[in-house]
PDB file of C-alpha atoms in Angstrom:
ATOM      1  CA  MET A  76       0.000   0.000   0.000  1.00 45.00           C
ATOM      2  CA  ASN A  77       1.033   3.633  -0.356  1.00 50.00           C
ATOM      3  CA  CYS A  78       1.018   6.667   1.920  1.00 59.00           C
ATOM      4  CA  ASP A  79      -1.785   9.106   1.066  1.00 57.00           C
ATOM      5  CA  GLN A  80       0.503  12.069   1.702  1.00 53.00           C
ATOM      6  CA  CYS A  81       3.762  11.244  -0.107  1.00 52.00           C
ATOM      7  CA  ASP A  82       2.932   8.011  -1.981  1.00 54.00           C
ATOM      8  CA  ALA A  83       5.780   6.109  -0.275  1.00 49.00           C
ATOM      9  CA  ILE A  84       5.347   2.342   0.035  1.00 50.00           C
ATOM     10  CA  VAL A  85       4.219   1.359   3.549  1.00 46.00           C
ATOM     11  CA  ALA A  86       3.261  -1.863   5.278  1.00 45.00           C
ATOM     12  CA  ALA A  87      -0.351  -2.476   6.196  1.00 44.00           C
ATOM     13  CA  SER A  88       0.654  -2.698   9.867  1.00 41.00           C
ATOM     14  CA  ASP A  89       2.506   0.641   9.887  1.00 47.00           C
ATOM     15  CA  LYS A  90       0.978   3.387  12.005  1.00 46.00           C
ATOM     16  CA  PHE A  91       3.052   6.200  10.498  1.00 48.00           C
ATOM     17  CA  CYS A  92       4.790   6.719   7.167  1.00 48.00           C
ATOM     18  CA  GLU A  93       8.576   6.347   7.541  1.00 45.00           C
ATOM     19  CA  GLU A  94       9.165   8.919   4.789  1.00 44.00           C
ATOM     20  CA  CYS A  95       6.951  11.841   5.791  1.00 45.00           C
ATOM     21  CA  GLY A  96       5.597  10.873   9.224  1.00 47.00           C
ATOM     22  CA  ALA A  97       1.947  10.953   8.105  1.00 49.00           C
ATOM     23  CA  ASN A  98      -0.563   9.141  10.331  1.00 48.00           C
ATOM     24  CA  LEU A  99      -1.752   5.992   8.544  1.00 52.00           C
ATOM     25  CA  GLN A 100      -4.475   5.133  11.052  1.00 47.00           C
ATOM     26  CA  SER A 101      -8.179   5.822  10.673  1.00 41.00           C
ATOM     27  CA  GLU A 102      -9.604   8.705  12.687  1.00 38.00           C
ATOM     28  CA  SER A 103     -11.288   6.382  15.181  1.00 40.00           C
ATOM     29  CA  VAL A 104      -8.132   4.332  15.726  1.00 39.00           C
ATOM     30  CA  THR A 105      -6.084   7.515  16.066  1.00 37.00           C
ATOM     31  CA  GLN A 106      -8.486   8.870  18.690  1.00 45.00           C
ATOM     32  CA  GLU A 107      -8.321   5.605  20.611  1.00 48.00           C
ATOM     33  CA  MET A 108      -4.498   5.716  20.523  1.00 46.00           C
ATOM     34  CA  GLU A 109      -4.399   9.317  21.737  1.00 52.00           C
ATOM     35  CA  ASN A 110      -6.708   8.506  24.659  1.00 62.00           C
ATOM     36  CA  SER A 111      -4.727   5.435  25.741  1.00 69.00           C
ATOM     37  CA  CYS A 112      -1.826   5.540  28.198  1.00 71.00           C
ATOM     38  CA  GLN A 113       1.158   7.308  26.693  1.00 63.00           C
ATOM     39  CA  LYS A 114       3.555   5.119  28.669  1.00 63.00           C
ATOM     40  CA  CYS A 115       2.267   1.535  28.735  1.00 70.00           C
ATOM     41  CA  GLY A 116      -0.488   1.678  26.103  1.00 71.00           C
ATOM     42  CA  ALA A 117      -3.328   0.765  28.474  1.00 77.00           C
ATOM     43  CA  ALA A 118      -6.811   1.420  27.098  1.00 79.00           C
ATOM     44  CA  ALA A 119      -8.566   4.751  27.655  1.00 75.00           C
ATOM     45  CA  ASP A 120     -10.849   3.265  30.327  1.00 76.00           C
ATOM     46  CA  LYS A 121      -7.778   2.656  32.486  1.00 76.00           C
ATOM     47  CA  ILE A 122      -7.085   6.412  32.744  1.00 77.00           C
ATOM     48  CA  ASP A 123      -8.656   7.958  35.847  1.00 68.00           C
ATOM     49  CA  THR A 124     -10.206  11.420  36.170  1.00 57.00           C
ATOM     50  CA  ASP A 125      -6.879  12.950  37.249  1.00 54.00           C
ATOM     51  CA  ARG A 126      -5.256  11.611  34.055  1.00 64.00           C
ATOM     52  CA  TYR A 127      -3.245   8.909  35.879  1.00 65.00           C
ATOM     53  CA  CYS A 128      -2.971   5.443  34.356  1.00 73.00           C
ATOM     54  CA  THR A 129      -4.307   2.875  36.831  1.00 73.00           C
ATOM     55  CA  ILE A 130      -2.010   0.224  35.343  1.00 77.00           C
ATOM     56  CA  CYS A 131       1.445   1.884  35.370  1.00 71.00           C
ATOM     57  CA  GLY A 132       0.811   5.105  37.309  1.00 67.00           C
ATOM     58  CA  PHE A 133       1.988   7.442  34.534  1.00 66.00           C
ATOM     59  CA  ARG A 134       0.209  10.789  34.348  1.00 61.00           C
ATOM     60  CA  GLN A 135      -0.910  11.658  30.848  1.00 62.00           C
ATOM     61  CA  VAL A 136       0.379  14.980  29.529  1.00 58.00           C
ATOM     62  CA  ALA A 137      -0.688  17.160  26.660  1.00 50.00           C
ATOM     63  CA  ILE A 138       1.173  16.343  23.446  1.00 49.00           C
ATOM     64  CA  GLU A 139       3.371  19.268  22.443  1.00 49.00           C
ATOM     65  CA  HIS A 140       4.322  19.594  18.811  1.00 51.00           C
ATOM     66  CA  GLU A 141       6.431  22.731  18.893  1.00 69.00           C
ATOM     67  CA  THR A 142      10.196  22.848  18.935  1.00 83.00           C
ATOM     68  CA  ILE A 143      11.919  24.422  21.939  1.00 93.00           C
ATOM     69  CA  LEU A 144      14.469  26.919  20.611  1.00 95.00           C
ATOM     70  CA  LEU A 145      17.282  28.431  22.667  1.00 96.00           C
ATOM     71  CA  GLU A 146      19.320  31.228  21.078  1.00 97.00           C
ATOM     72  CA  LEU A 147      21.896  32.918  23.306  1.00 97.00           C
ATOM     73  CA  THR A 148      23.962  34.556  20.555  1.00 97.00           C
ATOM     74  CA  PRO A 149      24.078  34.181  16.752  1.00 97.00           C
ATOM     75  CA  ASN A 150      26.875  31.608  17.177  1.00 98.00           C
ATOM     76  CA  PHE A 151      25.426  29.722  20.179  1.00 98.00           C
ATOM     77  CA  ALA A 152      22.012  28.057  20.183  1.00 98.00           C
ATOM     78  CA  GLY A 153      20.123  24.793  20.449  1.00 98.00           C
ATOM     79  CA  ALA A 154      16.794  23.103  19.838  1.00 98.00           C
ATOM     80  CA  SER A 155      14.776  20.233  21.272  1.00 97.00           C
ATOM     81  CA  ASP A 156      11.773  18.590  19.622  1.00 97.00           C
ATOM     82  CA  ARG A 157       9.334  15.805  20.513  1.00 95.00           C
ATOM     83  CA  GLY A 158       9.754  14.135  17.123  1.00 94.00           C
ATOM     84  CA  ARG A 159       6.943  12.389  15.299  1.00 90.00           C
ATOM     85  CA  ARG A 160       6.478   9.196  17.328  1.00 86.00           C
ATOM     86  CA  HIS A 161       6.843   9.982  21.029  1.00 87.00           C
ATOM     87  CA  HIS A 162       3.987  11.376  23.115  1.00 84.00           C
ATOM     88  CA  GLN A 163       6.301  13.629  25.085  1.00 90.00           C
ATOM     89  CA  ASN A 164       9.774  15.076  24.850  1.00 94.00           C
ATOM     90  CA  GLU A 165      12.094  13.108  27.147  1.00 96.00           C
ATOM     91  CA  ASP A 166      15.167  15.080  26.036  1.00 97.00           C
ATOM     92  CA  ALA A 167      16.393  18.277  27.671  1.00 97.00           C
ATOM     93  CA  ILE A 168      18.999  20.946  26.939  1.00 97.00           C
ATOM     94  CA  ALA A 169      20.703  23.742  28.855  1.00 97.00           C
ATOM     95  CA  LEU A 170      23.034  26.423  27.490  1.00 98.00           C
ATOM     96  CA  LYS A 171      24.973  29.026  29.465  1.00 97.00           C
ATOM     97  CA  ILE A 172      27.461  31.769  28.692  1.00 98.00           C
ATOM     98  CA  ILE A 173      29.607  31.819  31.836  1.00 97.00           C
ATOM     99  CA  ASP A 174      31.683  34.836  30.770  1.00 95.00           C
ATOM    100  CA  GLU A 175      32.976  36.386  27.561  1.00 93.00           C
ATOM    101  CA  ARG A 176      35.397  33.458  27.066  1.00 95.00           C
ATOM    102  CA  THR A 177      33.431  30.469  28.351  1.00 98.00           C
ATOM    103  CA  TYR A 178      30.384  28.536  27.150  1.00 98.00           C
ATOM    104  CA  ALA A 179      28.665  25.586  28.852  1.00 98.00           C
ATOM    105  CA  ILE A 180      26.384  23.057  27.129  1.00 98.00           C
ATOM    106  CA  VAL A 181      24.403  20.123  28.549  1.00 98.00           C
ATOM    107  CA  VAL A 182      22.223  17.709  26.551  1.00 98.00           C
ATOM    108  CA  CYS A 183      20.341  14.792  28.133  1.00 98.00           C
ATOM    109  CA  ASP A 184      18.111  12.013  26.848  1.00 98.00           C
ATOM    110  CA  GLY A 185      15.718  10.378  29.328  1.00 97.00           C
ATOM    111  CA  VAL A 186      15.759   6.579  29.104  1.00 96.00           C
ATOM    112  CA  SER A 187      12.279   5.652  27.905  1.00 93.00           C
ATOM    113  CA  ILE A 188      12.171   2.281  29.677  1.00 92.00           C
ATOM    114  CA  SER A 189      12.760   3.959  33.049  1.00 96.00           C
ATOM    115  CA  GLN A 190      10.272   5.700  35.316  1.00 96.00           C
ATOM    116  CA  HIS A 191       9.725   9.406  34.566  1.00 95.00           C
ATOM    117  CA  PRO A 192      12.428   9.825  31.902  1.00 97.00           C
ATOM    118  CA  GLU A 193      11.200  13.337  31.156  1.00 96.00           C
ATOM    119  CA  LEU A 194      11.970  14.354  34.750  1.00 96.00           C
ATOM    120  CA  ALA A 195      15.354  12.649  34.648  1.00 97.00           C
ATOM    121  CA  SER A 196      16.543  14.674  31.667  1.00 97.00           C
ATOM    122  CA  ARG A 197      15.168  17.984  32.948  1.00 97.00           C
ATOM    123  CA  PHE A 198      16.613  17.572  36.438  1.00 97.00           C
ATOM    124  CA  ALA A 199      19.935  16.435  34.983  1.00 98.00           C
ATOM    125  CA  VAL A 200      20.518  19.420  32.697  1.00 98.00           C
ATOM    126  CA  ALA A 201      19.485  21.900  35.400  1.00 97.00           C
ATOM    127  CA  ALA A 202      21.751  20.340  38.034  1.00 98.00           C
ATOM    128  CA  CYS A 203      24.694  19.986  35.665  1.00 98.00           C
ATOM    129  CA  ILE A 204      24.669  23.527  34.305  1.00 98.00           C
ATOM    130  CA  GLU A 205      24.323  24.905  37.839  1.00 98.00           C
ATOM    131  CA  GLY A 206      27.186  22.735  39.085  1.00 98.00           C
ATOM    132  CA  ILE A 207      29.426  23.762  36.189  1.00 98.00           C
ATOM    133  CA  GLU A 208      28.768  27.460  36.664  1.00 98.00           C
ATOM    134  CA  LEU A 209      29.311  27.356  40.423  1.00 98.00           C
ATOM    135  CA  SER A 210      32.547  25.366  40.088  1.00 98.00           C
ATOM    136  CA  LEU A 211      33.995  27.660  37.432  1.00 98.00           C
ATOM    137  CA  LYS A 212      33.154  30.768  39.441  1.00 96.00           C
ATOM    138  CA  GLN A 213      34.897  29.204  42.434  1.00 97.00           C
ATOM    139  CA  GLY A 214      38.052  28.849  40.339  1.00 97.00           C
ATOM    140  CA  ALA A 215      37.872  25.185  39.304  1.00 98.00           C
ATOM    141  CA  ASN A 216      39.455  24.150  36.019  1.00 98.00           C
ATOM    142  CA  PRO A 217      37.097  22.937  33.248  1.00 98.00           C
ATOM    143  CA  GLU A 218      37.683  19.226  33.896  1.00 98.00           C
ATOM    144  CA  THR A 219      36.919  19.541  37.597  1.00 98.00           C
ATOM    145  CA  ALA A 220      33.908  21.743  36.865  1.00 98.00           C
ATOM    146  CA  ILE A 221      32.414  19.327  34.351  1.00 98.00           C
ATOM    147  CA  LEU A 222      32.966  16.364  36.694  1.00 98.00           C
ATOM    148  CA  ASN A 223      31.208  18.309  39.451  1.00 98.00           C
ATOM    149  CA  GLY A 224      28.361  19.143  37.096  1.00 98.00           C
ATOM    150  CA  VAL A 225      27.808  15.540  36.012  1.00 98.00           C
ATOM    151  CA  ASN A 226      27.987  14.388  39.633  1.00 98.00           C
ATOM    152  CA  LYS A 227      25.271  16.919  40.523  1.00 98.00           C
ATOM    153  CA  SER A 228      23.191  15.488  37.677  1.00 98.00           C
ATOM    154  CA  LEU A 229      23.652  11.958  38.971  1.00 98.00           C
ATOM    155  CA  GLN A 230      22.527  13.031  42.429  1.00 98.00           C
ATOM    156  CA  ALA A 231      19.485  14.856  41.031  1.00 98.00           C
ATOM    157  CA  VAL A 232      18.327  11.930  38.900  1.00 98.00           C
ATOM    158  CA  SER A 233      18.989   9.355  41.619  1.00 97.00           C
ATOM    159  CA  ALA A 234      16.846  11.391  44.033  1.00 97.00           C
ATOM    160  CA  ILE A 235      13.698  11.114  41.871  1.00 97.00           C
ATOM    161  CA  PRO A 236      11.314   8.903  43.910  1.00 95.00           C
ATOM    162  CA  PHE A 237      11.260   5.289  42.755  1.00 94.00           C
ATOM    163  CA  GLU A 238       7.871   3.576  42.707  1.00 90.00           C
ATOM    164  CA  PRO A 239       8.375  -0.183  43.269  1.00 89.00           C
ATOM    165  CA  ALA A 240       4.749  -0.975  42.433  1.00 85.00           C
ATOM    166  CA  ASN A 241       5.084   0.698  39.022  1.00 88.00           C
ATOM    167  CA  SER A 242       4.943  -1.676  36.038  1.00 87.00           C
ATOM    168  CA  ILE A 243       8.141  -0.037  34.766  1.00 91.00           C
ATOM    169  CA  PRO A 244      10.859  -1.734  36.845  1.00 89.00           C
ATOM    170  CA  ASP A 245      13.761   0.693  36.400  1.00 94.00           C
ATOM    171  CA  PRO A 246      14.278   3.937  38.352  1.00 96.00           C
ATOM    172  CA  SER A 247      14.552   7.233  36.484  1.00 97.00           C
ATOM    173  CA  SER A 248      17.610   7.503  34.266  1.00 97.00           C
ATOM    174  CA  ALA A 249      19.101   9.550  31.448  1.00 98.00           C
ATOM    175  CA  THR A 250      22.142   9.857  29.230  1.00 98.00           C
ATOM    176  CA  ILE A 251      24.239  13.007  29.348  1.00 98.00           C
ATOM    177  CA  VAL A 252      26.804  14.816  27.212  1.00 98.00           C
ATOM    178  CA  ALA A 253      28.219  18.122  28.432  1.00 98.00           C
ATOM    179  CA  ALA A 254      30.869  20.535  27.229  1.00 98.00           C
ATOM    180  CA  ILE A 255      32.750  23.514  28.597  1.00 98.00           C
ATOM    181  CA  VAL A 256      34.432  25.640  25.944  1.00 98.00           C
ATOM    182  CA  THR A 257      36.996  28.214  27.032  1.00 98.00           C
ATOM    183  CA  ASP A 258      38.715  30.097  24.231  1.00 95.00           C
ATOM    184  CA  ASN A 259      39.699  27.324  21.794  1.00 96.00           C
ATOM    185  CA  LEU A 260      39.611  24.342  24.170  1.00 98.00           C
ATOM    186  CA  ALA A 261      36.547  22.103  24.609  1.00 98.00           C
ATOM    187  CA  THR A 262      36.277  19.797  27.623  1.00 98.00           C
ATOM    188  CA  ILE A 263      33.605  17.141  27.073  1.00 98.00           C
ATOM    189  CA  ALA A 264      32.048  14.592  29.454  1.00 98.00           C
ATOM    190  CA  TRP A 265      29.476  11.900  28.815  1.00 98.00           C
ATOM    191  CA  LEU A 266      27.582   8.868  30.078  1.00 98.00           C
ATOM    192  CA  GLY A 267      25.501   6.927  27.545  1.00 97.00           C
ATOM    193  CA  ASP A 268      25.109   7.500  23.825  1.00 96.00           C
ATOM    194  CA  SER A 269      24.384  11.202  23.465  1.00 98.00           C
ATOM    195  CA  ARG A 270      27.249  12.559  21.363  1.00 98.00           C
ATOM    196  CA  ALA A 271      29.585  15.453  20.679  1.00 98.00           C
ATOM    197  CA  TYR A 272      31.062  16.162  17.240  1.00 98.00           C
ATOM    198  CA  TRP A 273      33.507  18.604  15.730  1.00 98.00           C
ATOM    199  CA  ILE A 274      32.212  19.475  12.257  1.00 98.00           C
ATOM    200  CA  ALA A 275      34.405  21.294   9.731  1.00 98.00           C
ATOM    201  CA  ALA A 276      35.160  21.309   6.021  1.00 96.00           C
ATOM    202  CA  ASP A 277      38.591  19.725   6.393  1.00 94.00           C
ATOM    203  CA  LYS A 278      38.072  17.477   9.432  1.00 93.00           C
ATOM    204  CA  SER A 279      34.812  16.293  10.974  1.00 98.00           C
ATOM    205  CA  VAL A 280      35.112  13.870  13.890  1.00 98.00           C
ATOM    206  CA  GLN A 281      33.020  12.262  16.609  1.00 98.00           C
ATOM    207  CA  LEU A 282      34.501  13.397  19.921  1.00 98.00           C
ATOM    208  CA  THR A 283      32.701  10.924  22.199  1.00 98.00           C
ATOM    209  CA  GLN A 284      32.518   7.126  22.251  1.00 95.00           C
ATOM    210  CA  ASP A 285      29.088   5.632  22.963  1.00 95.00           C
ATOM    211  CA  ASP A 286      28.596   3.696  26.163  1.00 93.00           C
ATOM    212  CA  SER A 287      26.679   1.040  24.238  1.00 83.00           C
ATOM    213  CA  TRP A 288      26.640  -2.719  23.806  1.00 75.00           C
ATOM    214  CA  ALA A 289      27.525  -2.458  20.116  1.00 72.00           C
ATOM    215  CA  ARG A 290      30.610  -0.315  20.608  1.00 71.00           C
ATOM    216  CA  GLU A 291      31.885  -2.419  23.497  1.00 72.00           C
ATOM    217  CA  ILE A 292      31.394  -5.765  21.736  1.00 76.00           C
ATOM    218  CA  VAL A 293      33.241  -4.391  18.701  1.00 71.00           C
ATOM    219  CA  ALA A 294      36.055  -3.072  20.909  1.00 76.00           C
ATOM    220  CA  GLN A 295      36.439  -6.587  22.327  1.00 73.00           C
ATOM    221  CA  GLY A 296      36.892  -7.920  18.799  1.00 70.00           C
ATOM    222  CA  THR A 297      33.920 -10.273  19.114  1.00 70.00           C
ATOM    223  CA  LEU A 298      31.900  -8.754  16.259  1.00 67.00           C
ATOM    224  CA  THR A 299      32.346  -6.206  13.515  1.00 67.00           C
ATOM    225  CA  MET A 300      30.250  -3.055  13.759  1.00 63.00           C
ATOM    226  CA  GLU A 301      28.136  -4.261  10.838  1.00 69.00           C
ATOM    227  CA  GLU A 302      27.430  -7.513  12.697  1.00 64.00           C
ATOM    228  CA  ALA A 303      26.805  -5.768  16.010  1.00 61.00           C
ATOM    229  CA  GLU A 304      24.329  -3.330  14.457  1.00 70.00           C
ATOM    230  CA  LYS A 305      22.121  -6.290  13.470  1.00 68.00           C
ATOM    231  CA  SER A 306      21.657  -7.308  17.093  1.00 65.00           C
ATOM    232  CA  PRO A 307      18.561  -6.169  19.021  1.00 67.00           C
ATOM    233  CA  HIS A 308      21.005  -5.129  21.758  1.00 64.00           C
ATOM    234  CA  ALA A 309      22.991  -2.826  19.449  1.00 66.00           C
ATOM    235  CA  HIS A 310      21.793   0.455  20.948  1.00 70.00           C
ATOM    236  CA  ALA A 311      21.459  -0.724  24.542  1.00 86.00           C
ATOM    237  CA  ILE A 312      23.400   1.721  26.719  1.00 93.00           C
ATOM    238  CA  THR A 313      25.841   0.402  29.316  1.00 94.00           C
ATOM    239  CA  ARG A 314      26.290   3.582  31.409  1.00 96.00           C
ATOM    240  CA  TRP A 315      23.821   6.282  32.383  1.00 97.00           C
ATOM    241  CA  LEU A 316      22.712   8.704  35.086  1.00 98.00           C
ATOM    242  CA  GLY A 317      20.489   6.968  37.605  1.00 97.00           C
ATOM    243  CA  ALA A 318      20.218   5.182  40.940  1.00 96.00           C
ATOM    244  CA  ASP A 319      20.726   1.801  39.243  1.00 94.00           C
ATOM    245  CA  LEU A 320      24.039   2.700  37.567  1.00 93.00           C
ATOM    246  CA  ASP A 321      26.412  -0.261  37.998  1.00 87.00           C
ATOM    247  CA  ASP A 322      29.568   1.792  38.612  1.00 92.00           C
ATOM    248  CA  ASP A 323      30.720   5.041  40.238  1.00 91.00           C
ATOM    249  CA  GLY A 324      29.072   7.290  37.670  1.00 93.00           C
ATOM    250  CA  VAL A 325      32.284   9.116  36.786  1.00 97.00           C
ATOM    251  CA  PRO A 326      31.865  10.182  33.149  1.00 98.00           C
ATOM    252  CA  SER A 327      34.329   9.704  30.327  1.00 98.00           C
ATOM    253  CA  ILE A 328      36.293  12.878  29.585  1.00 98.00           C
ATOM    254  CA  ALA A 329      37.800  14.149  26.330  1.00 98.00           C
ATOM    255  CA  THR A 330      39.373  17.430  25.318  1.00 98.00           C
ATOM    256  CA  TRP A 331      39.468  18.966  21.864  1.00 98.00           C
ATOM    257  CA  THR A 332      41.473  21.938  20.702  1.00 98.00           C
ATOM    258  CA  ILE A 333      39.368  23.960  18.281  1.00 97.00           C
ATOM    259  CA  PRO A 334      41.544  24.064  15.136  1.00 96.00           C
ATOM    260  CA  GLY A 335      39.757  26.907  13.350  1.00 96.00           C
ATOM    261  CA  ALA A 336      36.416  27.551  11.696  1.00 97.00           C
ATOM    262  CA  GLY A 337      33.778  24.911  12.305  1.00 98.00           C
ATOM    263  CA  TYR A 338      30.987  23.745  14.594  1.00 98.00           C
ATOM    264  CA  LEU A 339      30.894  22.057  17.985  1.00 98.00           C
ATOM    265  CA  LEU A 340      27.707  19.994  17.929  1.00 98.00           C
ATOM    266  CA  LEU A 341      26.142  18.069  20.811  1.00 98.00           C
ATOM    267  CA  CYS A 342      23.055  15.920  20.196  1.00 98.00           C
ATOM    268  CA  THR A 343      20.915  12.983  21.244  1.00 98.00           C
ATOM    269  CA  ASP A 344      20.430   9.848  19.173  1.00 97.00           C
ATOM    270  CA  GLY A 345      17.218  11.306  17.757  1.00 97.00           C
ATOM    271  CA  LEU A 346      19.523  13.170  15.365  1.00 98.00           C
ATOM    272  CA  TRP A 347      22.597  10.992  14.972  1.00 97.00           C
ATOM    273  CA  ASN A 348      20.607   7.835  14.228  1.00 94.00           C
ATOM    274  CA  TYR A 349      19.774   9.527  10.917  1.00 97.00           C
ATOM    275  CA  ALA A 350      23.246  10.995  10.372  1.00 96.00           C
ATOM    276  CA  PRO A 351      25.864   9.047  12.339  1.00 90.00           C
ATOM    277  CA  GLU A 352      28.814   9.967  10.137  1.00 95.00           C
ATOM    278  CA  PRO A 353      30.486  13.314  10.939  1.00 97.00           C
ATOM    279  CA  SER A 354      31.028  14.028   7.248  1.00 97.00           C
ATOM    280  CA  TYR A 355      27.317  13.727   6.585  1.00 97.00           C
ATOM    281  CA  LEU A 356      26.525  16.118   9.420  1.00 98.00           C
ATOM    282  CA  TYR A 357      28.816  18.624   7.710  1.00 98.00           C
ATOM    283  CA  HIS A 358      26.855  18.079   4.487  1.00 97.00           C
ATOM    284  CA  LEU A 359      23.588  18.744   6.341  1.00 98.00           C
ATOM    285  CA  ILE A 360      24.881  21.898   8.001  1.00 98.00           C
ATOM    286  CA  GLN A 361      25.821  23.240   4.584  1.00 97.00           C
ATOM    287  CA  GLN A 362      22.136  22.927   3.613  1.00 97.00           C
ATOM    288  CA  SER A 363      21.044  25.233   6.457  1.00 98.00           C
ATOM    289  CA  PRO A 364      19.451  28.505   5.296  1.00 97.00           C
ATOM    290  CA  SER A 365      22.151  30.463   7.177  1.00 98.00           C
ATOM    291  CA  ASN A 366      25.264  29.958   9.256  1.00 97.00           C
ATOM    292  CA  ASN A 367      23.539  31.200  12.411  1.00 97.00           C
ATOM    293  CA  SER A 368      23.503  28.529  15.104  1.00 98.00           C
ATOM    294  CA  ILE A 369      19.728  28.759  15.614  1.00 97.00           C
ATOM    295  CA  ASP A 370      19.037  28.192  11.917  1.00 98.00           C
ATOM    296  CA  ILE A 371      21.409  25.231  11.868  1.00 98.00           C
ATOM    297  CA  SER A 372      19.794  23.736  14.981  1.00 98.00           C
ATOM    298  CA  ARG A 373      16.309  24.198  13.555  1.00 97.00           C
ATOM    299  CA  TYR A 374      17.339  22.700  10.211  1.00 98.00           C
ATOM    300  CA  LEU A 375      18.884  19.593  11.805  1.00 98.00           C
ATOM    301  CA  VAL A 376      15.716  18.988  13.844  1.00 98.00           C
ATOM    302  CA  GLN A 377      13.631  19.407  10.708  1.00 96.00           C
ATOM    303  CA  TYR A 378      15.858  16.932   8.865  1.00 98.00           C
ATOM    304  CA  ALA A 379      15.469  14.268  11.584  1.00 97.00           C
ATOM    305  CA  ASN A 380      11.702  14.702  11.538  1.00 96.00           C
ATOM    306  CA  GLN A 381      11.648  14.376   7.760  1.00 96.00           C
ATOM    307  CA  GLN A 382      13.468  11.064   8.100  1.00 96.00           C
ATOM    308  CA  GLY A 383      10.736   9.748  10.379  1.00 94.00           C
ATOM    309  CA  GLY A 384      11.308  11.433  13.759  1.00 95.00           C
ATOM    310  CA  GLN A 385      11.352   8.084  15.551  1.00 93.00           C
ATOM    311  CA  ASP A 386      12.782   9.631  18.713  1.00 95.00           C
ATOM    312  CA  ASN A 387      12.999  12.974  20.489  1.00 97.00           C
ATOM    313  CA  ILE A 388      15.556  15.225  18.801  1.00 98.00           C
ATOM    314  CA  THR A 389      17.920  17.603  20.602  1.00 98.00           C
ATOM    315  CA  VAL A 390      20.907  19.468  19.215  1.00 98.00           C
ATOM    316  CA  SER A 391      23.156  22.340  20.280  1.00 98.00           C
ATOM    317  CA  VAL A 392      25.518  24.217  17.962  1.00 98.00           C
ATOM    318  CA  LEU A 393      28.442  26.486  18.811  1.00 98.00           C
ATOM    319  CA  VAL A 394      29.807  28.149  15.673  1.00 98.00           C
ATOM    320  CA  PHE A 395      33.482  29.136  15.424  1.00 97.00           C
TER     321      PHE A 395
END
């Protein structure tokens, strides 16, 4: 069968068109889906008068379609969008200009199979940016400041009340990638698979290494990346912010000396799943209507949605 909107070939069981995101369900089915639990899918009659699901305890929220745009300066901005498939945005972003030389960026992705992932990401970015700013103003170097910020995030997420009776067994959790940029040096920290890239005409590189099953099994030499990507465990994360983290929660750290003109880009997998190669991200940025960071951020979100918008999409761009 074909999509009524773009004529792309779709399966009879598909709910949305992969090409354009059009709803393939009948109006009655769509209404039933919208009234069901946004978390566990329980039928509409399982939602009480206060909008709580009596099966999993999740409170239903209004579906927001707009993109959140943050523009601090023409060269420093970000965007976060619900995407086309999720009922709520479980990503979060925080940007801060500490002083005339220093920028701070935090991007988080709530883990959907945990309790209250939307709270996890929001609490994490707020705690991290506050911790970074306080540490820098107290004279800490960027590495110490970013470690303090991520530790504050871990504490904030771990403190979200865990509901043992909830049908979702895991406590709140989120991935995080954060950066402090002072002059031409970027200090980057991460837990999970949210990423940082340096994008430039002559050299585009991924600056982070995913904490994921696929990357770790490839690093062990057990499988090739092509083989690992075929596994249902490929994108399972192995480190995160949350009370159930298996280790000490100290993030990986990398530094990058800004070599010249280019873009420092931080994003969640809602973007990089559609453009994992740094060179392709450079190609996309060149399609932006302008070189302003807000236009680039908006364009990258639009691109991910055009590809299907399977996940929430968050991106920050610092232009050099």
